[in-house]
Amino acid sequence: MLLIARSTPLLAASVQHFSDEGVDVFGLAIANVEPIAQKVPAHVRALILTSSNALPSLPKSAFKLPVYAVGKHTARLADQLGFNVVYTGKSNAAAMAKDLPKDIHYWHPHASNASTKWHAEFDLTVTSSIAYNTHYINDLPSD
């Protein structure tokens, strides 16, 4: 038996993946994600995605922006939705930031509890916005 504990948007796909491989799986939702509708800031020229959880909050006008995605999962989902993915990182935002061009004004829609310190640490011009709230469960199910 494999226990998978993830946020609601990602749980079903994870459970399905392992079930398809013949693994007996129990999925536990540990958080719910609440999207916050966004508008593309007028002066940005590219989009930084550090989580696929931001995708539901983005307007259609964001599809034309080049996307710099933190990893394969986020890049794949953005691409499937029709976003223009131009970069796929290998691990985390700080590692990705090292590769980002410095002469672009980026937009970074992120979680309410996400750190954005790396924007300044890597001398990037970034407009940051809270694109979703994450609500963690307080109690585990009794069964």
PDB file of C-alpha atoms in Angstrom, residues 1-126:
ATOM      1  CA  MET A   1       0.000   0.000   0.000  1.00  0.00           C
ATOM      2  CA  LEU A   2       1.331   3.398  -0.997  1.00  0.00           C
ATOM      3  CA  LEU A   3       0.104   6.545   0.759  1.00  0.00           C
ATOM      4  CA  ILE A   4       0.137   9.674  -1.399  1.00  0.00           C
ATOM      5  CA  ALA A   5      -0.426  12.944   0.465  1.00  0.00           C
ATOM      6  CA  ARG A   6      -0.841  15.915  -1.879  1.00  0.00           C
ATOM      7  CA  SER A   7      -2.954  18.974  -2.499  1.00  0.00           C
ATOM      8  CA  THR A   8      -6.331  18.350  -4.109  1.00  0.00           C
ATOM      9  CA  PRO A   9      -5.479  19.488  -7.656  1.00  0.00           C
ATOM     10  CA  LEU A  10      -2.528  17.097  -7.920  1.00  0.00           C
ATOM     11  CA  LEU A  11      -3.802  14.133  -5.930  1.00  0.00           C
ATOM     12  CA  ALA A  12      -6.020  12.414  -8.519  1.00  0.00           C
ATOM     13  CA  ALA A  13      -3.322  12.332 -11.216  1.00  0.00           C
ATOM     14  CA  SER A  14      -0.751  10.967  -8.765  1.00  0.00           C
ATOM     15  CA  VAL A  15      -3.090   8.233  -7.536  1.00  0.00           C
ATOM     16  CA  GLN A  16      -4.024   7.333 -11.126  1.00  0.00           C
ATOM     17  CA  HIS A  17      -0.363   7.108 -12.183  1.00  0.00           C
ATOM     18  CA  PHE A  18       0.526   4.579  -9.487  1.00  0.00           C
ATOM     19  CA  SER A  19      -2.744   2.671  -9.868  1.00  0.00           C
ATOM     20  CA  ASP A  20      -2.011   2.288 -13.586  1.00  0.00           C
ATOM     21  CA  GLU A  21       1.321   0.730 -12.586  1.00  0.00           C
ATOM     22  CA  GLY A  22      -0.487  -1.849 -10.445  1.00  0.00           C
ATOM     23  CA  VAL A  23       0.314  -0.259  -7.084  1.00  0.00           C
ATOM     24  CA  ASP A  24      -2.314  -0.352  -4.341  1.00  0.00           C
ATOM     25  CA  VAL A  25      -2.706   3.356  -3.504  1.00  0.00           C
ATOM     26  CA  PHE A  26      -4.442   5.436  -0.858  1.00  0.00           C
ATOM     27  CA  GLY A  27      -4.724   9.143  -1.647  1.00  0.00           C
ATOM     28  CA  LEU A  28      -4.952  11.705   1.141  1.00  0.00           C
ATOM     29  CA  ALA A  29      -5.808  15.311   0.318  1.00  0.00           C
ATOM     30  CA  ILE A  30      -3.734  17.455   2.664  1.00  0.00           C
ATOM     31  CA  ALA A  31      -4.674  20.821   1.208  1.00  0.00           C
ATOM     32  CA  ASN A  32      -7.180  22.585  -1.002  1.00  0.00           C
ATOM     33  CA  VAL A  33      -6.132  25.245  -3.458  1.00  0.00           C
ATOM     34  CA  GLU A  34      -8.327  28.317  -3.981  1.00  0.00           C
ATOM     35  CA  PRO A  35      -7.497  30.192  -7.231  1.00  0.00           C
ATOM     36  CA  ILE A  36      -7.623  34.004  -7.214  1.00  0.00           C
ATOM     37  CA  ALA A  37      -8.492  35.509 -10.622  1.00  0.00           C
ATOM     38  CA  GLN A  38      -5.621  37.472 -12.144  1.00  0.00           C
ATOM     39  CA  LYS A  39      -5.102  40.196 -14.748  1.00  0.00           C
ATOM     40  CA  VAL A  40      -1.874  40.404 -16.713  1.00  0.00           C
ATOM     41  CA  PRO A  41       0.077  43.490 -15.609  1.00  0.00           C
ATOM     42  CA  ALA A  42       0.527  45.751 -18.661  1.00  0.00           C
ATOM     43  CA  HIS A  43       4.298  46.131 -18.412  1.00  0.00           C
ATOM     44  CA  VAL A  44       5.358  42.465 -18.109  1.00  0.00           C
ATOM     45  CA  ARG A  45       6.898  40.549 -21.002  1.00  0.00           C
ATOM     46  CA  ALA A  46       7.139  36.992 -19.633  1.00  0.00           C
ATOM     47  CA  LEU A  47       5.528  34.682 -17.099  1.00  0.00           C
ATOM     48  CA  ILE A  48       7.315  32.748 -14.350  1.00  0.00           C
ATOM     49  CA  LEU A  49       5.424  29.651 -13.193  1.00  0.00           C
ATOM     50  CA  THR A  50       6.721  28.057 -10.013  1.00  0.00           C
ATOM     51  CA  SER A  51       3.624  25.885  -9.527  1.00  0.00           C
ATOM     52  CA  SER A  52       0.919  24.435 -11.732  1.00  0.00           C
ATOM     53  CA  ASN A  53      -1.515  25.559  -9.021  1.00  0.00           C
ATOM     54  CA  ALA A  54      -1.296  29.085 -10.470  1.00  0.00           C
ATOM     55  CA  LEU A  55      -2.639  28.022 -13.878  1.00  0.00           C
ATOM     56  CA  PRO A  56      -6.396  28.089 -13.071  1.00  0.00           C
ATOM     57  CA  SER A  57      -6.135  31.712 -11.945  1.00  0.00           C
ATOM     58  CA  LEU A  58      -4.568  33.021 -15.160  1.00  0.00           C
ATOM     59  CA  PRO A  59      -6.577  34.853 -17.836  1.00  0.00           C
ATOM     60  CA  LYS A  60      -6.562  33.948 -21.541  1.00  0.00           C
ATOM     61  CA  SER A  61      -4.469  37.066 -22.246  1.00  0.00           C
ATOM     62  CA  ALA A  62      -1.560  35.399 -20.389  1.00  0.00           C
ATOM     63  CA  PHE A  63      -1.345  32.676 -23.055  1.00  0.00           C
ATOM     64  CA  LYS A  64       0.639  34.953 -25.363  1.00  0.00           C
ATOM     65  CA  LEU A  65       3.437  35.499 -22.834  1.00  0.00           C
ATOM     66  CA  PRO A  66       6.531  33.304 -22.971  1.00  0.00           C
ATOM     67  CA  VAL A  67       6.494  30.967 -19.956  1.00  0.00           C
ATOM     68  CA  TYR A  68       9.465  30.078 -17.801  1.00  0.00           C
ATOM     69  CA  ALA A  69       8.364  26.992 -15.843  1.00  0.00           C
ATOM     70  CA  VAL A  70      10.066  25.672 -12.718  1.00  0.00           C
ATOM     71  CA  GLY A  71       9.918  22.011 -13.785  1.00  0.00           C
ATOM     72  CA  LYS A  72       8.602  19.371 -16.169  1.00  0.00           C
ATOM     73  CA  HIS A  73       5.197  18.927 -14.524  1.00  0.00           C
ATOM     74  CA  THR A  74       4.365  22.635 -14.541  1.00  0.00           C
ATOM     75  CA  ALA A  75       5.714  23.031 -18.090  1.00  0.00           C
ATOM     76  CA  ARG A  76       3.707  20.059 -19.380  1.00  0.00           C
ATOM     77  CA  LEU A  77       0.437  21.300 -17.875  1.00  0.00           C
ATOM     78  CA  ALA A  78       1.015  24.846 -19.127  1.00  0.00           C
ATOM     79  CA  ASP A  79       1.794  23.508 -22.606  1.00  0.00           C
ATOM     80  CA  GLN A  80      -1.341  21.333 -22.608  1.00  0.00           C
ATOM     81  CA  LEU A  81      -3.421  24.416 -21.814  1.00  0.00           C
ATOM     82  CA  GLY A  82      -1.884  26.318 -24.740  1.00  0.00           C
ATOM     83  CA  PHE A  83       0.739  28.449 -23.007  1.00  0.00           C
ATOM     84  CA  ASN A  84       3.990  29.261 -24.821  1.00  0.00           C
ATOM     85  CA  VAL A  85       6.555  27.392 -22.691  1.00  0.00           C
ATOM     86  CA  VAL A  86      10.056  28.570 -23.629  1.00  0.00           C
ATOM     87  CA  TYR A  87      11.987  27.253 -20.628  1.00  0.00           C
ATOM     88  CA  THR A  88      11.689  24.269 -18.314  1.00  0.00           C
ATOM     89  CA  GLY A  89      13.712  24.264 -15.107  1.00  0.00           C
ATOM     90  CA  LYS A  90      15.082  21.234 -13.335  1.00  0.00           C
ATOM     91  CA  SER A  91      14.290  21.747  -9.671  1.00  0.00           C
ATOM     92  CA  ASN A  92      13.284  24.979  -7.917  1.00  0.00           C
ATOM     93  CA  ALA A  93      12.775  28.702  -8.409  1.00  0.00           C
ATOM     94  CA  ALA A  94      16.230  29.727  -7.210  1.00  0.00           C
ATOM     95  CA  ALA A  95      17.903  27.268  -9.587  1.00  0.00           C
ATOM     96  CA  MET A  96      15.689  28.467 -12.445  1.00  0.00           C
ATOM     97  CA  ALA A  97      16.401  32.122 -11.671  1.00  0.00           C
ATOM     98  CA  LYS A  98      20.076  31.633 -12.520  1.00  0.00           C
ATOM     99  CA  ASP A  99      19.068  30.844 -16.112  1.00  0.00           C
ATOM    100  CA  LEU A 100      16.533  33.636 -16.632  1.00  0.00           C
ATOM    101  CA  PRO A 101      17.441  36.580 -18.882  1.00  0.00           C
ATOM    102  CA  LYS A 102      17.923  39.718 -16.764  1.00  0.00           C
ATOM    103  CA  ASP A 103      16.552  42.205 -19.331  1.00  0.00           C
ATOM    104  CA  ILE A 104      12.911  41.025 -19.159  1.00  0.00           C
ATOM    105  CA  HIS A 105      10.148  42.234 -16.839  1.00  0.00           C
ATOM    106  CA  TYR A 106       8.511  39.072 -15.490  1.00  0.00           C
ATOM    107  CA  TRP A 107       5.179  38.340 -13.891  1.00  0.00           C
ATOM    108  CA  HIS A 108       5.177  35.722 -11.112  1.00  0.00           C
ATOM    109  CA  PRO A 109       1.707  34.608  -9.957  1.00  0.00           C
ATOM    110  CA  HIS A 110       2.250  32.432  -6.867  1.00  0.00           C
ATOM    111  CA  ALA A 111       0.822  31.026  -3.630  1.00  0.00           C
ATOM    112  CA  SER A 112      -0.042  33.310  -0.754  1.00  0.00           C
ATOM    113  CA  ASN A 113       2.622  31.593   1.348  1.00  0.00           C
ATOM    114  CA  ALA A 114       5.376  31.504  -1.320  1.00  0.00           C
ATOM    115  CA  SER A 115       8.720  33.166  -0.839  1.00  0.00           C
ATOM    116  CA  THR A 116       9.663  35.759  -3.433  1.00  0.00           C
ATOM    117  CA  LYS A 117      13.052  36.716  -1.970  1.00  0.00           C
ATOM    118  CA  TRP A 118      14.805  35.058  -4.880  1.00  0.00           C
ATOM    119  CA  HIS A 119      13.518  37.769  -7.264  1.00  0.00           C
ATOM    120  CA  ALA A 120      15.887  40.343  -5.767  1.00  0.00           C
ATOM    121  CA  GLU A 121      18.662  37.869  -4.991  1.00  0.00           C
ATOM    122  CA  PHE A 122      19.060  37.189  -8.715  1.00  0.00           C
ATOM    123  CA  ASP A 123      18.548  40.799  -9.817  1.00  0.00           C
ATOM    124  CA  LEU A 124      15.329  40.070 -11.703  1.00  0.00           C
ATOM    125  CA  THR A 125      12.590  42.577 -12.416  1.00  0.00           C
ATOM    126  CA  VAL A 126       9.420  40.813 -11.307  1.00  0.00           C
TER     127      VAL A 126
END
